[in-house]
Amino acid sequence: MNKYSNRLQHGFTLLELLVVMVIIGLLAGYVGPKYFAQIGKSETKAARAQIDALGKALDQYRLDTGHYPNTEQGLAALNSPPSDEPKWQGPYLQKSVPNDPWGRPYLYRSPGEYGEYDVWSMGKDGQVGGSDESADVVSWQ
């Protein structure tokens, strides 16, 4: 008699492994899209926070100089003084002007169409308009 014949066989059958793989696949299919949707929302929230911080720096610039930087000077005027601005007392940001969470520079216009200045990002898609995470993130709303 074989010394192994008295032992029970341990392990998983192919059917049991397939059932477990199907369950894992269903869970990933349900949880995955919800997880990635949260990532898109967090990028939009980060863009809103950065635009708010840029707005505060622009307001400090205006307190010192009496006006916002014009469109040509752009947001760069928050870190380095424009050549024609004797009242500049910056830098108004601790670091350089950040790119938006999608890696593109923020857009700036002064005077703005919606306020004294406009700061915005065109969202994930880089196009005007859009919805959800592709929507524009703007300073005037």
Tab-separated table of C-alpha atoms in Angstrom:
chain	number	residue	atom	x	y	z
A	1	MET	CA	0.000	0.000	0.000
A	2	ASN	CA	1.240	3.451	-0.877
A	3	LYS	CA	2.117	5.629	2.134
A	4	TYR	CA	0.219	8.557	0.574
A	5	SER	CA	-3.077	6.749	-0.034
A	6	ASN	CA	-4.360	7.211	3.534
A	7	ARG	CA	-4.015	11.013	3.425
A	8	LEU	CA	-6.785	13.259	2.175
A	9	GLN	CA	-6.043	15.272	-0.921
A	10	HIS	CA	-5.834	19.015	-0.098
A	11	GLY	CA	-6.050	21.843	-2.595
A	12	PHE	CA	-8.498	23.673	-4.801
A	13	THR	CA	-10.256	22.353	-7.842
A	14	LEU	CA	-10.228	24.256	-11.101
A	15	LEU	CA	-13.921	25.067	-10.658
A	16	GLU	CA	-13.315	26.600	-7.208
A	17	LEU	CA	-10.491	28.733	-8.584
A	18	LEU	CA	-12.687	29.921	-11.470
A	19	VAL	CA	-15.502	30.884	-9.096
A	20	VAL	CA	-13.090	32.915	-6.955
A	21	MET	CA	-11.650	34.627	-10.052
A	22	VAL	CA	-15.147	35.551	-11.263
A	23	ILE	CA	-16.027	37.023	-7.852
A	24	ILE	CA	-12.806	39.059	-7.812
A	25	GLY	CA	-13.508	40.254	-11.361
A	26	LEU	CA	-17.035	41.350	-10.421
A	27	LEU	CA	-15.760	43.238	-7.383
A	28	ALA	CA	-13.060	44.963	-9.444
A	29	GLY	CA	-15.627	45.882	-12.084
A	30	TYR	CA	-17.850	47.465	-9.450
A	31	VAL	CA	-15.221	49.163	-7.265
A	32	GLY	CA	-12.760	50.252	-9.992
A	33	PRO	CA	-14.931	52.879	-11.707
A	34	LYS	CA	-15.988	54.357	-8.359
A	35	TYR	CA	-12.351	54.598	-7.281
A	36	PHE	CA	-11.233	56.333	-10.477
A	37	ALA	CA	-14.193	58.731	-10.313
A	38	GLN	CA	-12.931	59.823	-6.890
A	39	ILE	CA	-9.497	60.535	-8.373
A	40	GLY	CA	-11.100	62.849	-10.943
A	41	LYS	CA	-13.025	64.660	-8.212
A	42	SER	CA	-9.862	65.135	-6.142
A	43	GLU	CA	-8.023	66.672	-9.119
A	44	THR	CA	-10.885	69.139	-9.585
A	45	LYS	CA	-10.821	69.988	-5.867
A	46	ALA	CA	-7.052	70.518	-6.053
A	47	ALA	CA	-7.510	72.882	-9.013
A	48	ARG	CA	-10.153	74.851	-7.080
A	49	ALA	CA	-7.820	75.132	-4.082
A	50	GLN	CA	-4.916	76.288	-6.267
A	51	ILE	CA	-7.084	78.885	-8.012
A	52	ASP	CA	-8.229	80.138	-4.605
A	53	ALA	CA	-4.589	80.422	-3.448
A	54	LEU	CA	-3.661	82.259	-6.645
A	55	GLY	CA	-6.588	84.637	-6.034
A	56	LYS	CA	-5.293	85.418	-2.542
A	57	ALA	CA	-1.803	86.083	-3.910
A	58	LEU	CA	-3.276	88.339	-6.605
A	59	ASP	CA	-5.214	90.257	-3.957
A	60	GLN	CA	-2.000	90.782	-1.962
A	61	TYR	CA	-0.270	91.990	-5.138
A	62	ARG	CA	-3.102	94.472	-5.645
A	63	LEU	CA	-2.845	95.734	-2.048
A	64	ASP	CA	0.839	96.476	-2.588
A	65	THR	CA	0.721	97.911	-6.104
A	66	GLY	CA	-2.810	99.277	-6.408
A	67	HIS	CA	-3.740	97.026	-9.357
A	68	TYR	CA	-3.664	93.435	-10.541
A	69	PRO	CA	-0.958	92.306	-12.965
A	70	ASN	CA	-2.115	92.746	-16.554
A	71	THR	CA	-2.586	89.808	-18.896
A	72	GLU	CA	0.878	90.212	-20.434
A	73	GLN	CA	2.564	90.161	-17.016
A	74	GLY	CA	0.464	87.162	-16.099
A	75	LEU	CA	0.772	85.057	-12.985
A	76	ALA	CA	4.579	85.218	-13.263
A	77	ALA	CA	4.311	88.696	-11.686
A	78	LEU	CA	3.505	86.950	-8.396
A	79	ASN	CA	7.071	85.580	-8.172
A	80	SER	CA	9.246	88.084	-9.969
A	81	PRO	CA	8.734	91.835	-10.172
A	82	PRO	CA	7.636	93.291	-13.486
A	83	SER	CA	10.191	95.785	-14.765
A	84	ASP	CA	7.702	98.664	-14.584
A	85	GLU	CA	6.381	97.968	-11.060
A	86	PRO	CA	8.248	99.932	-8.338
A	87	LYS	CA	5.743	99.070	-5.562
A	88	TRP	CA	6.135	95.279	-5.945
A	89	GLN	CA	6.931	93.708	-2.547
A	90	GLY	CA	6.693	89.989	-3.365
A	91	PRO	CA	7.171	87.235	-3.984
A	92	TYR	CA	3.518	86.559	-3.301
A	93	LEU	CA	3.833	82.780	-3.618
A	94	GLN	CA	6.237	80.577	-1.669
A	95	LYS	CA	6.970	78.499	-4.771
A	96	SER	CA	6.635	79.070	-8.493
A	97	VAL	CA	3.173	79.270	-10.028
A	98	PRO	CA	1.934	75.671	-10.181
A	99	ASN	CA	0.507	73.964	-13.208
A	100	ASP	CA	-3.028	72.656	-12.899
A	101	PRO	CA	-3.444	69.032	-11.731
A	102	TRP	CA	-3.445	67.926	-15.389
A	103	GLY	CA	-0.021	69.469	-16.063
A	104	ARG	CA	-1.070	72.599	-17.968
A	105	PRO	CA	-0.490	76.218	-16.903
A	106	TYR	CA	-3.389	78.138	-15.405
A	107	LEU	CA	-4.856	80.761	-17.705
A	108	TYR	CA	-5.007	84.368	-16.530
A	109	ARG	CA	-6.669	87.505	-17.873
A	110	SER	CA	-6.802	91.005	-16.381
A	111	PRO	CA	-9.012	92.841	-16.709
A	112	GLY	CA	-11.248	89.806	-16.752
A	113	GLU	CA	-14.531	89.154	-18.466
A	114	TYR	CA	-16.128	87.990	-15.203
A	115	GLY	CA	-14.311	90.119	-12.629
A	116	GLU	CA	-11.238	92.247	-12.150
A	117	TYR	CA	-9.228	89.177	-13.137
A	118	ASP	CA	-10.023	85.683	-14.378
A	119	VAL	CA	-7.995	82.594	-13.497
A	120	TRP	CA	-9.047	79.245	-14.895
A	121	SER	CA	-8.086	75.756	-15.995
A	122	MET	CA	-9.763	73.932	-18.852
A	123	GLY	CA	-9.984	70.688	-16.862
A	124	LYS	CA	-8.820	67.224	-17.749
A	125	ASP	CA	-9.675	67.418	-21.456
A	126	GLY	CA	-7.885	70.764	-22.048
A	127	GLN	CA	-10.900	72.041	-24.002
A	128	VAL	CA	-13.309	74.877	-23.224
A	129	GLY	CA	-16.442	73.649	-21.451
A	130	GLY	CA	-16.940	70.018	-20.612
A	131	SER	CA	-18.633	68.207	-17.784
A	132	ASP	CA	-17.615	66.285	-14.671
A	133	GLU	CA	-13.803	66.085	-14.433
A	134	SER	CA	-13.449	67.606	-17.917
A	135	ALA	CA	-15.318	70.757	-16.836
A	136	ASP	CA	-13.471	74.060	-16.639
A	137	VAL	CA	-12.392	75.120	-13.152
A	138	VAL	CA	-12.762	78.899	-12.851
A	139	SER	CA	-12.229	81.716	-10.356
A	140	TRP	CA	-15.552	83.469	-11.001
A	141	GLN	CA	-17.970	80.847	-9.703
